[in-house]
Amino acid sequence: MKIAAVGVHVLDTHVIGIDSIPAGSDGQLVEQIRFSPAGTAGGTAVVLARLGAEVASYGAVGTDPIASVLLDLLAAEGVSVAGLVRKDDHQTSSSVIPVRPNGDRPAWHCIGANGAFTLDDLPADALEGVTHLHLGGPEFLGGPAAGELLARARSLGIVTSLDVLAPGDPDMLAWIRDALPHTDYLLPNDEQVLGFTGASSLVDGARALVEAGAGCVAATAGARGAVVVTADSVVEVPAYDVPVVDTTGCGDAFSAGFLRGLALGRDLRGAAELGCATAGQVAAGLGTDAGSYSLDSVLAVVAAGVTRQLS
């Protein structure tokens, strides 16, 4: 599996042990502060590399110290960062995520250089020898440009996948709709599916997105696991029963596990099981790169089969 992860790359700063924001200029001691590479392209790239894929990242960062940290963290995971262009007039995209004891994670986010990335920033040879193209954050390119990139990949026999960063909204679906007919696998969360479509159930919403052009919709649903919908099938897979520390990056981890599972020849259910198990490994730590999980350790979780009950 040789994959180009194109689009949103972010440096996350996790702060764990937050009960409330201190009043005025008061301070507060916390348990831990940690950096991690993130984003619908960057976070997925890290997890795919952990699972044994050959990964190259493409997107935009600034020329600031945040970029240096992000690039170092990606490279340390084995992700090729040569395709991340530097933008002098934009800061590197970054988030600060205070994690509450119950796992809730409000966030402050700066779009930064992600908003300045265009198809002109992609090297001409970016898709050479690639088996998969994962586009994270198509809304920053816009539907026509995202569709152009995905169509080009498909013409080369490359498997395409798409993950939207923005919350679910019908206007956002209209903005990216041109990309859907060129998308083999759409990887949203349940809130996005329901928000995009106005459907009353996750399955109905996923079906509507398939009707809009996506080949397959694999939607995460938090502690309820995931639902995978095609034109003629519905597969529901429960989440794995793990201690949850922080759910940041779990959606990116599911995407990585699901795509890696497909590349390994697993069917839709088997790929979704690998996706849910991978998301569980990420939920047990801070960030997509927390801990030391690997393909073998995630497959062992799947084999053990300790899942939550679907509800």
PDB file of N, CA and C in Angstrom, residues 23 31 34 52 67 104 112 217 219 225 228 278 288 294 300 302:
ATOM      1  N   ALA A  23     -10.230  31.671  35.866  1.00  0.00           N
ATOM      2  CA  ALA A  23     -10.796  33.017  35.769  1.00  0.00           C
ATOM      3  C   ALA A  23      -9.682  34.054  35.640  1.00  0.00           C
ATOM      4  N   GLU A  31      -2.376  17.749  34.146  1.00  0.00           N
ATOM      5  CA  GLU A  31      -1.656  16.475  34.217  1.00  0.00           C
ATOM      6  C   GLU A  31      -0.592  16.339  33.144  1.00  0.00           C
ATOM      7  N   ARG A  34       0.853  17.781  25.524  1.00  0.00           N
ATOM      8  CA  ARG A  34       1.519  16.949  24.529  1.00  0.00           C
ATOM      9  C   ARG A  34       1.219  17.430  23.118  1.00  0.00           C
ATOM     10  N   GLY A  52       1.862   0.035   8.631  1.00  0.00           N
ATOM     11  CA  GLY A  52       2.717  -0.601   7.641  1.00  0.00           C
ATOM     12  C   GLY A  52       2.594  -0.105   6.224  1.00  0.00           C
ATOM     13  N   ALA A  67       5.681  24.558  12.283  1.00  0.00           N
ATOM     14  CA  ALA A  67       5.947  23.696  11.128  1.00  0.00           C
ATOM     15  C   ALA A  67       7.101  22.751  11.405  1.00  0.00           C
ATOM     16  N   ASP A 104     -14.472  14.761  26.970  1.00  0.00           N
ATOM     17  CA  ASP A 104     -14.877  15.862  26.090  1.00  0.00           C
ATOM     18  C   ASP A 104     -13.658  16.678  25.703  1.00  0.00           C
ATOM     19  N   GLY A 112      -4.818  28.561   9.282  1.00  0.00           N
ATOM     20  CA  GLY A 112      -3.466  28.772   8.804  1.00  0.00           C
ATOM     21  C   GLY A 112      -3.237  28.351   7.362  1.00  0.00           C
ATOM     22  N   VAL A 217     -19.824   4.556   1.815  1.00  0.00           N
ATOM     23  CA  VAL A 217     -19.733   5.469   2.948  1.00  0.00           C
ATOM     24  C   VAL A 217     -19.442   4.638   4.187  1.00  0.00           C
ATOM     25  N   ALA A 219     -19.004   5.349   7.944  1.00  0.00           N
ATOM     26  CA  ALA A 219     -19.231   6.430   8.902  1.00  0.00           C
ATOM     27  C   ALA A 219     -18.974   5.962  10.320  1.00  0.00           C
ATOM     28  N   GLY A 225     -19.469   2.540  17.353  1.00  0.00           N
ATOM     29  CA  GLY A 225     -18.726   1.859  16.310  1.00  0.00           C
ATOM     30  C   GLY A 225     -18.837   2.537  14.973  1.00  0.00           C
ATOM     31  N   VAL A 228     -21.088   0.888   7.576  1.00  0.00           N
ATOM     32  CA  VAL A 228     -20.552   0.914   6.216  1.00  0.00           C
ATOM     33  C   VAL A 228     -21.692   0.631   5.254  1.00  0.00           C
ATOM     34  N   THR A 278      -8.352   0.123  15.509  1.00  0.00           N
ATOM     35  CA  THR A 278      -7.315   1.152  15.445  1.00  0.00           C
ATOM     36  C   THR A 278      -7.758   2.402  16.184  1.00  0.00           C
ATOM     37  N   THR A 288      -2.964  10.738  17.732  1.00  0.00           N
ATOM     38  CA  THR A 288      -2.865   9.579  16.845  1.00  0.00           C
ATOM     39  C   THR A 288      -1.561   8.815  17.014  1.00  0.00           C
ATOM     40  N   SER A 294       0.753  -1.159  16.511  1.00  0.00           N
ATOM     41  CA  SER A 294       1.222  -1.538  15.176  1.00  0.00           C
ATOM     42  C   SER A 294       0.124  -2.354  14.519  1.00  0.00           C
ATOM     43  N   ALA A 300      -4.437  -8.121  16.712  1.00  0.00           N
ATOM     44  CA  ALA A 300      -4.664  -8.929  17.917  1.00  0.00           C
ATOM     45  C   ALA A 300      -5.922  -8.474  18.649  1.00  0.00           C
ATOM     46  N   VAL A 302      -8.548  -7.169  17.161  1.00  0.00           N
ATOM     47  CA  VAL A 302      -9.647  -7.690  16.340  1.00  0.00           C
ATOM     48  C   VAL A 302      -9.877  -9.161  16.645  1.00  0.00           C
TER      49      VAL A 302
END
